[in-house]
mmCIF file of C-alpha atoms in Angstrom:
data_model
loop_
_atom_site.group_PDB
_atom_site.id
_atom_site.type_symbol
_atom_site.label_atom_id
_atom_site.label_comp_id
_atom_site.label_asym_id
_atom_site.label_seq_id
_atom_site.Cartn_x
_atom_site.Cartn_y
_atom_site.Cartn_z
ATOM 1 C CA LEU A 1 105.963 117.885 92.587
ATOM 2 C CA ASN A 2 108.802 115.398 93.236
ATOM 3 C CA ALA A 3 108.906 114.500 96.929
ATOM 4 C CA GLN A 4 112.155 112.492 96.995
ATOM 5 C CA LYS A 5 114.080 115.500 98.332
ATOM 6 C CA CYS A 6 111.489 116.353 100.990
ATOM 7 C CA THR A 7 112.298 115.826 104.666
ATOM 8 C CA GLY A 8 110.186 115.949 107.804
ATOM 9 C CA ALA A 9 106.854 114.482 108.848
ATOM 10 C CA LEU A 10 104.095 113.517 106.424
ATOM 11 C CA ILE A 11 100.563 114.015 107.731
ATOM 12 C CA GLY A 12 98.965 110.739 106.692
ATOM 13 C CA PRO A 13 95.600 109.006 107.123
ATOM 14 C CA PRO A 14 94.630 106.155 109.476
ATOM 15 C CA CYS A 15 95.725 102.692 108.382
ATOM 16 C CA GLU A 16 92.132 101.752 107.524
ATOM 17 C CA TRP A 17 92.160 104.160 104.581
ATOM 18 C CA ALA A 18 92.764 102.529 101.184
ATOM 19 C CA THR A 19 95.912 104.506 100.329
ATOM 20 C CA PRO A 20 99.048 102.603 101.487
ATOM 21 C CA ILE A 21 101.083 105.681 102.417
ATOM 22 C CA GLU A 22 103.964 103.841 104.109
ATOM 23 C CA SER A 23 104.337 101.540 101.114
ATOM 24 C CA GLN A 24 104.302 104.472 98.684
ATOM 25 C CA LEU A 25 106.955 106.360 100.646
ATOM 26 C CA PHE A 26 109.272 103.372 100.979
ATOM 27 C CA TRP A 27 109.137 101.906 97.481
ATOM 28 C CA ASN A 28 109.284 105.305 95.755
ATOM 29 C CA ARG A 29 112.407 106.203 97.753
ATOM 30 C CA ILE A 30 110.783 109.122 99.558
ATOM 31 C CA LEU A 31 112.841 108.249 102.613
ATOM 32 C CA GLY A 32 113.172 111.719 104.097
ATOM 33 C CA LEU A 33 109.532 111.700 105.189
ATOM 34 C CA SER A 34 108.102 109.776 108.123
ATOM 35 C CA MET A 35 104.664 109.419 109.709
ATOM 36 C CA GLU A 36 104.630 110.452 113.359
ATOM 37 C CA GLY A 37 100.955 110.948 114.164
ATOM 38 C CA PRO A 38 99.043 109.670 117.201
ATOM 39 C CA LEU A 39 97.281 106.754 115.499
ATOM 40 C CA SER A 40 98.744 103.277 115.771
ATOM 41 C CA PRO A 41 100.339 101.450 114.074
ATOM 42 C CA ASN A 42 101.182 103.692 111.106
ATOM 43 C CA GLY A 43 101.467 107.110 112.773
ATOM 44 C CA GLY A 44 98.466 108.561 110.950
ATOM 45 C CA TYR A 45 95.994 111.288 111.856
ATOM 46 C CA THR A 46 92.208 111.502 111.808
ATOM 47 C CA ASN A 47 90.461 113.418 109.044
ATOM 48 C CA ASP A 48 89.582 116.306 111.392
ATOM 49 C CA GLN A 49 93.162 116.504 112.689
ATOM 50 C CA ARG A 50 94.572 116.704 109.159
ATOM 51 C CA ARG A 51 92.088 119.399 108.220
ATOM 52 C CA GLU A 52 93.096 121.437 111.294
ATOM 53 C CA ILE A 53 96.806 120.962 110.542
ATOM 54 C CA TRP A 54 96.424 122.336 107.015
ATOM 55 C CA GLN A 55 94.484 125.349 108.250
ATOM 56 C CA ALA A 56 97.032 125.978 111.013
ATOM 57 C CA ALA A 57 99.913 125.723 108.530
ATOM 58 C CA ASN A 58 98.188 128.308 106.348
ATOM 59 C CA ALA A 59 97.649 130.641 109.318
ATOM 60 C CA THR A 60 101.316 130.424 110.391
ATOM 61 C CA ASN A 61 102.775 130.232 106.855
ATOM 62 C CA SER A 62 104.393 126.874 107.685
ATOM 63 C CA ASP A 63 105.389 124.152 105.235
ATOM 64 C CA VAL A 64 103.298 120.988 105.315
ATOM 65 C CA ILE A 65 103.039 117.812 103.254
ATOM 66 C CA MET A 66 99.861 115.805 103.696
ATOM 67 C CA HIS A 67 97.712 113.078 102.197
ATOM 68 C CA TRP A 68 94.315 114.321 101.035
ATOM 69 C CA PHE A 69 91.498 113.361 98.687
ATOM 70 C CA GLU A 70 88.903 114.711 96.297
ATOM 71 C CA PRO A 71 86.109 115.599 96.064
ATOM 72 C CA ASP A 72 86.343 117.663 99.237
ATOM 73 C CA PRO A 73 85.870 121.370 100.034
ATOM 74 C CA LEU A 74 89.327 121.862 101.582
ATOM 75 C CA PRO A 75 91.323 122.031 98.297
ATOM 76 C CA LEU A 76 88.610 124.264 96.858
ATOM 77 C CA ALA A 77 88.853 126.634 99.836
ATOM 78 C CA PHE A 78 92.580 127.189 99.241
ATOM 79 C CA PHE A 79 92.516 127.207 95.433
ATOM 80 C CA GLY A 80 94.401 130.185 94.009
ATOM 81 C CA THR A 81 96.145 130.977 97.315
ATOM 82 C CA ASN A 82 99.722 130.408 98.443
ATOM 83 C CA PHE A 83 98.448 127.270 100.158
ATOM 84 C CA SER A 84 96.683 125.712 97.202
ATOM 85 C CA PHE A 85 97.204 121.944 97.001
ATOM 86 C CA LYS A 86 100.094 120.597 94.886
ATOM 87 C CA MET A 87 100.065 116.947 93.853
ATOM 88 C CA ILE A 88 103.033 114.655 94.445
ATOM 89 C CA GLU A 89 103.958 112.585 91.405
ATOM 90 C CA LEU A 90 104.082 108.809 91.862
ATOM 91 C CA PRO A 91 104.030 105.984 89.289
ATOM 92 C CA PRO A 92 100.712 106.006 87.372
ATOM 93 C CA PRO A 93 97.971 103.629 88.585
ATOM 94 C CA ASN A 94 97.157 100.372 86.824
ATOM 95 C CA ASN A 95 95.385 97.089 87.640
ATOM 96 C CA ALA A 96 98.613 95.225 88.412
ATOM 97 C CA CYS A 97 99.506 97.838 91.011
ATOM 98 C CA PHE A 98 96.132 97.691 92.735
ATOM 99 C CA ASN A 99 96.325 93.896 92.839
ATOM 100 C CA HIS A 100 99.600 94.148 94.778
ATOM 101 C CA ARG A 101 98.515 96.758 97.312
ATOM 102 C CA PRO A 102 98.519 95.802 101.002
ATOM 103 C CA LEU A 103 95.118 94.731 102.327
ATOM 104 C CA VAL A 104 93.638 96.577 105.297
ATOM 105 C CA SER A 105 94.790 93.766 107.611
ATOM 106 C CA GLU A 106 98.333 94.324 106.310
ATOM 107 C CA ARG A 107 98.164 98.135 106.382
ATOM 108 C CA CYS A 108 97.079 97.946 110.025
ATOM 109 C CA SER A 109 99.552 95.210 111.004
ATOM 110 C CA LYS A 110 102.085 95.815 113.775
ATOM 111 C CA SER A 111 104.686 94.389 111.390
ATOM 112 C CA LEU A 112 106.353 97.104 109.308
ATOM 113 C CA ARG A 113 107.276 94.496 106.696
ATOM 114 C CA GLU A 114 103.593 93.667 106.150
ATOM 115 C CA ARG A 115 102.592 97.338 106.012
ATOM 116 C CA LEU A 116 105.190 98.100 103.342
ATOM 117 C CA GLY A 117 103.827 95.416 101.025
ATOM 118 C CA HIS A 118 105.290 94.951 97.532
ATOM 119 C CA ILE A 119 107.041 97.419 95.230
ATOM 120 C CA ASP A 120 104.476 96.715 92.493
ATOM 121 C CA GLY A 121 101.723 98.159 94.706
ATOM 122 C CA SER A 122 103.282 101.604 95.240
ATOM 123 C CA CYS A 123 101.569 103.587 92.466
ATOM 124 C CA MET A 124 99.483 106.702 93.003
ATOM 125 C CA ASP A 125 95.747 106.545 93.648
ATOM 126 C CA ASN A 126 93.296 106.357 90.787
ATOM 127 C CA THR A 127 90.886 109.224 90.162
ATOM 128 C CA GLU A 128 87.436 107.660 90.000
ATOM 129 C CA LEU A 129 84.744 109.410 88.005
ATOM 130 C CA LEU A 130 81.364 109.761 89.655
ATOM 131 C CA GLN A 131 78.626 107.885 87.827
ATOM 132 C CA SER A 132 74.863 107.691 87.875
ATOM 133 C CA VAL A 133 73.735 104.229 88.960
ATOM 134 C CA PHE A 134 70.186 102.918 88.596
ATOM 135 C CA VAL A 135 68.489 99.591 88.033
ATOM 136 C CA LYS A 136 68.350 98.099 84.537
ATOM 137 C CA SER A 137 64.609 97.509 84.845
ATOM 138 C CA MET A 138 64.060 101.262 84.740
ATOM 139 C CA LYS A 139 65.284 101.336 81.123
ATOM 140 C CA VAL A 140 63.547 98.064 80.154
ATOM 141 C CA ASP A 141 60.184 99.000 81.651
ATOM 142 C CA ASN A 142 60.294 102.460 80.101
ATOM 143 C CA GLN A 143 61.108 101.123 76.617
ATOM 144 C CA LYS A 144 58.125 98.774 76.757
ATOM 145 C CA LEU A 145 55.854 101.805 76.609
ATOM 146 C CA SER A 146 54.929 103.704 73.488
ATOM 147 C CA LYS A 147 57.015 106.782 72.697
ATOM 148 C CA VAL A 148 54.164 108.997 73.832
ATOM 149 C CA ASP A 149 53.943 107.336 77.246
ATOM 150 C CA GLN A 150 57.684 106.992 77.949
ATOM 151 C CA SER A 151 58.998 109.040 80.843
ATOM 152 C CA PRO A 152 61.975 111.375 80.218
ATOM 153 C CA ALA A 153 63.394 110.367 83.623
ATOM 154 C CA TYR A 154 65.676 107.628 82.289
ATOM 155 C CA GLU A 155 67.355 109.824 79.641
ATOM 156 C CA THR A 156 67.627 112.669 82.143
ATOM 157 C CA LEU A 157 69.477 110.466 84.620
ATOM 158 C CA ARG A 158 71.731 109.181 81.833
ATOM 159 C CA ASN A 159 72.634 112.765 80.946
ATOM 160 C CA LEU A 160 73.274 113.801 84.544
ATOM 161 C CA LYS A 161 76.981 114.312 85.292
ATOM 162 C CA VAL A 162 78.067 115.478 88.733
ATOM 163 C CA MET A 163 81.728 116.523 88.661
ATOM 164 C CA ASN A 164 84.181 116.471 91.563
ATOM 165 C CA LEU A 165 83.951 120.269 91.705
ATOM 166 C CA ASP A 166 80.175 120.037 92.143
ATOM 167 C CA MET A 167 80.556 117.488 94.932
ATOM 168 C CA ALA A 168 83.162 119.658 96.659
ATOM 169 C CA THR A 169 80.764 122.618 96.509
ATOM 170 C CA ILE A 170 77.925 120.590 98.048
ATOM 171 C CA MET A 171 80.169 119.124 100.733
ATOM 172 C CA GLY A 172 81.600 122.580 101.431
ATOM 173 C CA LYS A 173 78.156 123.931 102.218
ATOM 174 C CA ARG A 174 77.581 121.106 104.692
ATOM 175 C CA TYR A 175 81.034 121.475 106.242
ATOM 176 C CA GLN A 176 80.707 125.239 106.696
ATOM 177 C CA SER A 177 77.331 124.826 108.374
ATOM 178 C CA ASP A 178 78.775 122.241 110.768
ATOM 179 C CA GLN A 179 81.575 124.647 111.666
ATOM 180 C CA ASN A 180 79.057 127.397 112.371
ATOM 181 C CA ASP A 181 76.721 125.089 114.319
ATOM 182 C CA ASN A 182 73.964 125.646 111.761
ATOM 183 C CA ILE A 183 71.352 123.000 111.061
ATOM 184 C CA TYR A 184 72.045 122.303 107.394
ATOM 185 C CA ASP A 185 71.313 118.722 106.404
ATOM 186 C CA PRO A 186 72.733 117.003 103.294
ATOM 187 C CA ARG A 187 69.414 117.295 101.450
ATOM 188 C CA GLU A 188 69.390 121.069 101.938
ATOM 189 C CA ALA A 189 72.987 121.287 100.678
ATOM 190 C CA VAL A 190 72.008 119.409 97.513
ATOM 191 C CA CYS A 191 68.886 121.535 97.028
ATOM 192 C CA ASP A 192 70.984 124.697 97.332
ATOM 193 C CA TRP A 193 73.307 123.383 94.585
ATOM 194 C CA VAL A 194 70.300 122.559 92.383
ATOM 195 C CA VAL A 195 68.934 126.109 92.734
ATOM 196 C CA HIS A 196 72.272 127.581 91.620
ATOM 197 C CA ASN A 197 72.595 125.144 88.705
ATOM 198 C CA ILE A 198 68.979 124.958 87.576
ATOM 199 C CA ASP A 199 69.697 126.124 83.993
ATOM 200 C CA VAL A 200 72.300 123.368 83.502
ATOM 201 C CA LEU A 201 69.943 120.751 84.906
ATOM 202 C CA LYS A 202 67.100 121.921 82.647
ATOM 203 C CA SER A 203 69.354 121.551 79.615
ATOM 204 C CA ILE A 204 69.784 117.787 80.149
ATOM 205 C CA ILE A 205 66.060 117.048 80.074
ATOM 206 C CA PRO A 206 65.261 115.502 76.650
#
């Protein structure tokens, strides 16, 4: 989706968020959109406000353009509908771009010039893959043992891959329970996902 011909208000995040929305709009010549939310200084909205705006736009069949992120249950909830999320195309991310992005002190500055930053920092966000992280000593200590005594835990964790879709499903369970005033803690949401994916998890055990 090319946004250069779009006009109106963009529903953006608070200035503390890493994405420099004002800089991206300005340097990519998306000048028909402005941020007019209640948060100072960039006219952003809170996460809950943006979620409510998208749901209200769907209910009233109204056009909306908004910054969002993944993994999150909201895009999943509208997938396959008339209000499924469409990505805006910006220059591809690279290290040089991220090195030129405005810092949080600049994104939250009262000076528009500081918030806009440099043209070289106006690329799109990078999609970061989720990874399993554990201490190196776990591998070293395990390999010191004989093959018979080695635990399969290390290889199992190495094989474990949790995709954005999986995270969105887990977060969706927690979000729906919050909306319904149910007591559904994060651990229970994860356990529910494990139950429904037990065959996949068993397959990664060496």
